Coordinates of N, CA and C in Angstrom, one line a residue:
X555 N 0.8 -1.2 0.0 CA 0.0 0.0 0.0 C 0.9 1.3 0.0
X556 N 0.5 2.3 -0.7 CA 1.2 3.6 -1.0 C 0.2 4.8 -0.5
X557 N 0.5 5.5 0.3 CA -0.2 6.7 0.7 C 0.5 8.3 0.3
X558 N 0.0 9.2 -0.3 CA -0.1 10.1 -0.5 C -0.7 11.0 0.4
X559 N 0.2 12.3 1.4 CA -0.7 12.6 2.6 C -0.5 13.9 2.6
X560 N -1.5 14.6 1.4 CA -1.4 16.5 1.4 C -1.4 17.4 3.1
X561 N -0.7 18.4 2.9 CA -1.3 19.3 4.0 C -0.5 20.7 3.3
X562 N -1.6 21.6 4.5 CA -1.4 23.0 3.8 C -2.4 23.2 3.1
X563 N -3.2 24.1 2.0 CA -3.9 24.8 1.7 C -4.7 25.6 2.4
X564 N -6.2 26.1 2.3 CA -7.1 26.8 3.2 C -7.1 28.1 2.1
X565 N -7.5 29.1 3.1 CA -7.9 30.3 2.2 C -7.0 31.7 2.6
X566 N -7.1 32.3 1.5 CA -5.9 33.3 1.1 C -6.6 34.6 0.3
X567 N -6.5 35.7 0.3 CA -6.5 36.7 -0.2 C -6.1 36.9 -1.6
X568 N -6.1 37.1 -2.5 CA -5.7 37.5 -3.8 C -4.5 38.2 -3.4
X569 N -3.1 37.9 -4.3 CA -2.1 39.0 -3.8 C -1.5 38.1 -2.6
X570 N -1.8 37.0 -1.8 CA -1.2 36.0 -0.5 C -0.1 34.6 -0.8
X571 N -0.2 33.9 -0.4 CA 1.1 33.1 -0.3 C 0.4 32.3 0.7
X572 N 0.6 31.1 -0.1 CA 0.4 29.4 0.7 C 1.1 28.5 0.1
X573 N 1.4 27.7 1.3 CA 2.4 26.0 0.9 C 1.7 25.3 1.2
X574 N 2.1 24.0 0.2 CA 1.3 22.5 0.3 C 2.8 21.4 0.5
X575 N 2.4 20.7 1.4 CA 3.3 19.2 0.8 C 2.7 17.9 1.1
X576 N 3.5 17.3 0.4 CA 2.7 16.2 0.0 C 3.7 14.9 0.6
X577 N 3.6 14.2 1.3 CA 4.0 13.2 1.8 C 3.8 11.6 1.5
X578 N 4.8 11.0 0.5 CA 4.1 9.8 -0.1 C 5.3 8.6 1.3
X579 N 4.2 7.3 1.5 CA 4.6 6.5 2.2 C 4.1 5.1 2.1
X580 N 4.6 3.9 2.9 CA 4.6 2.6 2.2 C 5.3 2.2 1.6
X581 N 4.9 1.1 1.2 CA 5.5 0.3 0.3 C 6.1 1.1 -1.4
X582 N 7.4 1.7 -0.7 CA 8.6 2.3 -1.8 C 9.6 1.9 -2.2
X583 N 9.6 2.0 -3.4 CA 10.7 1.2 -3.3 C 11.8 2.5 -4.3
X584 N 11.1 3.1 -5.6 CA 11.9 4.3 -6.3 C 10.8 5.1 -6.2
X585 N 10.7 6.0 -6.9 CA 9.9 7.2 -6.9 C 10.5 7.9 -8.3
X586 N 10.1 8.0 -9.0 CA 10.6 8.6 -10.4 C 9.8 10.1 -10.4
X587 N 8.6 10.6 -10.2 CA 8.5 11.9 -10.2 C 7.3 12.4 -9.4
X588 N 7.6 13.4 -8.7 CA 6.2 13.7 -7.9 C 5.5 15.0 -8.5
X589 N 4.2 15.5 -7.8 CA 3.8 16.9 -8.8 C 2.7 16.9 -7.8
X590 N 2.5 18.4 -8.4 CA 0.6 18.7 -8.0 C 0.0 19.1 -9.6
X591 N -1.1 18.6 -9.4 CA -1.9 18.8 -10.0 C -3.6 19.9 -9.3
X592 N -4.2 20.4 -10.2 CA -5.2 21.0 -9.4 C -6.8 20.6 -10.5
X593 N -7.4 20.6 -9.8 CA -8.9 20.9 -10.6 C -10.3 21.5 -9.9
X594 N -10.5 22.1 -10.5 CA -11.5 23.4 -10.6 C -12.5 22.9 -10.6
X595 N -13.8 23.5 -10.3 CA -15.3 23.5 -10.0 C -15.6 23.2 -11.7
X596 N -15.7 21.9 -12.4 CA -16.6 22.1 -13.6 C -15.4 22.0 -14.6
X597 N -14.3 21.9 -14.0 CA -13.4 22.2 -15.5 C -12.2 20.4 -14.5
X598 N -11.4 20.3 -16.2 CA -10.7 19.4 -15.8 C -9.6 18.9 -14.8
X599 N -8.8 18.0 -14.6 CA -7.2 18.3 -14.0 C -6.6 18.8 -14.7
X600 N -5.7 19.6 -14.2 CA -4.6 19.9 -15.0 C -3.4 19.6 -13.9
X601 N -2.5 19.9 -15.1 CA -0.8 19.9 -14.4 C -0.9 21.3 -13.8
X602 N 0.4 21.3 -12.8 CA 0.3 22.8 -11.9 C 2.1 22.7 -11.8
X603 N 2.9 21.6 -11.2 CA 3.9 21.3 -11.4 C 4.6 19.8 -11.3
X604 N 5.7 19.2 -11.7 CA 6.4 18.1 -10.9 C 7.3 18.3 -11.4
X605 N 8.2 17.5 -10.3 CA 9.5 17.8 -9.8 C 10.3 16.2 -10.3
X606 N 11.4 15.9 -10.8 CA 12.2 14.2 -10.9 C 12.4 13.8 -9.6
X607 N 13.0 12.8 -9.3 CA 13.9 12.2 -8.3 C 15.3 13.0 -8.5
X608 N 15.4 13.3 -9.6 CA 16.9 13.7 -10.0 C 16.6 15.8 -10.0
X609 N 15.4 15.9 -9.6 CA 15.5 17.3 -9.3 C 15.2 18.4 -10.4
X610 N 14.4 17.6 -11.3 CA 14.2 18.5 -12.4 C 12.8 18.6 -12.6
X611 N 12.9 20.1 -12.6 CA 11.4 20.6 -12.9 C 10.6 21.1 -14.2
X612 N 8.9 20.9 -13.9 CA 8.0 21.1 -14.8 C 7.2 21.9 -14.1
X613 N 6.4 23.0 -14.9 CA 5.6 23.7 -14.5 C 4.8 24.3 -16.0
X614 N 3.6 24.6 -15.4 CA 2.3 24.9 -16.0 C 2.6 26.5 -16.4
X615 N 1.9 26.8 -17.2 CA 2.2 28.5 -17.8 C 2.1 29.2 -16.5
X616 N 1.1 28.8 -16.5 CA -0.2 29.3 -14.8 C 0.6 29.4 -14.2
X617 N 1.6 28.8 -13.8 CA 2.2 28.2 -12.4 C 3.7 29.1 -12.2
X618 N 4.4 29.1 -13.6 CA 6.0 29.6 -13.8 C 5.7 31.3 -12.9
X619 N 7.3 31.5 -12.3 CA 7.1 32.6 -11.8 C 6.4 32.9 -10.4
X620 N 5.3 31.6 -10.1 CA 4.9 32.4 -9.0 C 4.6 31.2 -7.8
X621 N 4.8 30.2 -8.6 CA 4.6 28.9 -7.9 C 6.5 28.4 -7.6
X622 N 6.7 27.2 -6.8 CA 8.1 26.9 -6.8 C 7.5 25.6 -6.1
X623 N 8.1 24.1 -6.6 CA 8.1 22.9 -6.6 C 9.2 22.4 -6.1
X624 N 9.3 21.4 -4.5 CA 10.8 21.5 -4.2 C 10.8 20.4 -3.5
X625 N 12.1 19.3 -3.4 CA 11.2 18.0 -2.9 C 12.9 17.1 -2.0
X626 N 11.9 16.8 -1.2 CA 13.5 15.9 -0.1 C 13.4 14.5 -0.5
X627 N 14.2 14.0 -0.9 CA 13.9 12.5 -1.3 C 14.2 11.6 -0.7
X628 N 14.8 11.9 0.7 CA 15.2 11.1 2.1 C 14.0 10.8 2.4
X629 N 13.0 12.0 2.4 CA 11.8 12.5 3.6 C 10.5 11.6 2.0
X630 N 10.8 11.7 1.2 CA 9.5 11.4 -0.3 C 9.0 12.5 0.1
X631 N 9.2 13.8 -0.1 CA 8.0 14.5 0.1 C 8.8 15.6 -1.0
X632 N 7.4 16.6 -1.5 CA 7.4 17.4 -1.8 C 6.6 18.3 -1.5
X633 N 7.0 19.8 -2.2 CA 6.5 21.0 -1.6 C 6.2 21.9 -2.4
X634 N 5.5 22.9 -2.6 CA 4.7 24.0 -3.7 C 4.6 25.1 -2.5
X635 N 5.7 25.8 -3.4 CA 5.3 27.1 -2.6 C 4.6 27.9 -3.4
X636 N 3.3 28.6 -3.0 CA 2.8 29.6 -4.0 C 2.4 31.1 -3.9
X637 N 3.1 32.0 -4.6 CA 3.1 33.3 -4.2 C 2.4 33.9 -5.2
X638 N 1.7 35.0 -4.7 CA 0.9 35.8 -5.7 C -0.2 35.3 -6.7
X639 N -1.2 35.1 -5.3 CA -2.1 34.0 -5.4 C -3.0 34.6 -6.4
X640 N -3.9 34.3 -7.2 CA -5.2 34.7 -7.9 C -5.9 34.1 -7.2
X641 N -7.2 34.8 -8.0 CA -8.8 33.9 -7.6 C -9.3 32.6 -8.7
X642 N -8.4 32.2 -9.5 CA -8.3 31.8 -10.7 C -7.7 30.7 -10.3
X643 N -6.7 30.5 -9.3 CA -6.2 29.3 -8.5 C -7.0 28.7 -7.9
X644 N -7.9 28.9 -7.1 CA -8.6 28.6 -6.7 C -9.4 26.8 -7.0
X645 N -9.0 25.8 -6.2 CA -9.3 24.5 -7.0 C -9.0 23.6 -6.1
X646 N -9.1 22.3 -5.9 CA -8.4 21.3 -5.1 C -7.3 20.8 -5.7
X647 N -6.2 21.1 -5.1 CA -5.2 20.4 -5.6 C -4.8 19.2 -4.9
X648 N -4.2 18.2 -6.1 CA -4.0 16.9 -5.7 C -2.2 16.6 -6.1
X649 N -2.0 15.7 -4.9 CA -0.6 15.4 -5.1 C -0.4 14.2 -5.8
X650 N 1.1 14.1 -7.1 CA 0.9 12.7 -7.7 C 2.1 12.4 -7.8
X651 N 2.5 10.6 -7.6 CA 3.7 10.0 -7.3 C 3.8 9.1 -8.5
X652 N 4.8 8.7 -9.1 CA 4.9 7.7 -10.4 C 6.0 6.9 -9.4
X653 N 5.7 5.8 -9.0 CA 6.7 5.3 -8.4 C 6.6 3.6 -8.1
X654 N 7.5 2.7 -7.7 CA 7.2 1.3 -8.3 C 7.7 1.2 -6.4
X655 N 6.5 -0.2 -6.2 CA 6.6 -0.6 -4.7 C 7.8 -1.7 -4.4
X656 N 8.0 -2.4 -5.9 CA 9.4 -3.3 -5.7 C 10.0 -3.1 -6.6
X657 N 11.4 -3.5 -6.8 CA 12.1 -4.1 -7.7 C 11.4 -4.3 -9.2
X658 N 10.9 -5.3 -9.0 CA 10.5 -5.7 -9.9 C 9.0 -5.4 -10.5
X659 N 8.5 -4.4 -9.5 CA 7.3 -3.8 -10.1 C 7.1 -3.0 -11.2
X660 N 6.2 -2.4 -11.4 CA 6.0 -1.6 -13.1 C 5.9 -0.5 -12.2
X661 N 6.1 1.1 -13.1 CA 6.0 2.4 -12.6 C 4.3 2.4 -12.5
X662 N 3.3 2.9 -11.5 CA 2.2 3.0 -10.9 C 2.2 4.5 -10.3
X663 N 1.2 5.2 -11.2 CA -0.1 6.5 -10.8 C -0.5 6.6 -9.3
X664 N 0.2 6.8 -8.6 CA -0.5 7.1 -7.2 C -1.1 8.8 -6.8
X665 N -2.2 9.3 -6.4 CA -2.5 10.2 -6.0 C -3.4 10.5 -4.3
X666 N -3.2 11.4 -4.2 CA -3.5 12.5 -2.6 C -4.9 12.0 -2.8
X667 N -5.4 12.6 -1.5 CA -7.2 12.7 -1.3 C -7.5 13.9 -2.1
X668 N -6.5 14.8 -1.7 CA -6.5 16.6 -2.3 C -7.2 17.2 -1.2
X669 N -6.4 18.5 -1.7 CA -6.6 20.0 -0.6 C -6.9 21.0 -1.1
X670 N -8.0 21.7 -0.3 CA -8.5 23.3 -1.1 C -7.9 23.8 -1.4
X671 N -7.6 24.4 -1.7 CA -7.1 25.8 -2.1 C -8.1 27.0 -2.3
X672 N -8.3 28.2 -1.7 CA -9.3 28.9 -2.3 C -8.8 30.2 -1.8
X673 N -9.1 30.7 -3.2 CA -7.9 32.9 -3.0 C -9.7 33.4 -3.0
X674 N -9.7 34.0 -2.2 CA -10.6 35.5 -2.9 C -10.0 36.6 -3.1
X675 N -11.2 37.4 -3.5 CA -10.7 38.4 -4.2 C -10.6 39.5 -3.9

């Protein structure tokens, strides 16, 4: 069993600043890439960011510039710092692990329960 265990979010002002991390645990054995993902009232997932094992990052148009993806790989966890919040952020974001439980397992889609996020305006 693999657990994904978000914290952080809640609510923020337009113009504010909030961190999320994401804590993956269990049965690990590599971890190839972690991320957040978010989705909105009515609209789809999207990417937001992820980060390698080896420390290389991806990020969303949305996201460059004001978001930052940052991750301990002693600890599995990773972290989203997000500054210069909109109301357009606004969404549950969900944490996602690609990672194999053995040796000899296949790479496997793990994801968070997910956490609010909500800016006003």
């Amino acid at each position: 069993q693999v657990q994904l265990v978000e914290s952080g979010g809640g609510l923020v002002q337009a113009g504010g600043s909030l961190g999320l991390s994401c804590a993956a645990s269990g049965n690990i054995f590599s971890i190839n890439t972690m991320g957040w993902y978010r989705q909105a009232p009515g609209k789809q997932r999207e990417l937001v960011a992820t980060i390698t094992s080896g420390g290389i990052t991806n990020y969303a148009d949305s996201a460059k510039g004001r978001f930052t993806i940052s991750g301990d790989n002693a600890k599995n966890t990773i972290y989203l710092q997000m500054n210069t919040l909109k109301p357009e952020d606004t969404a549950v974001y969900y944490c996602n692990a690609i990672l194999r439980s053995r040796i000899w397992s296949s790479w496997t889609n793990y994801w968070g329960q997910g956490t609010q996020v909500t800016v006003s305006s």
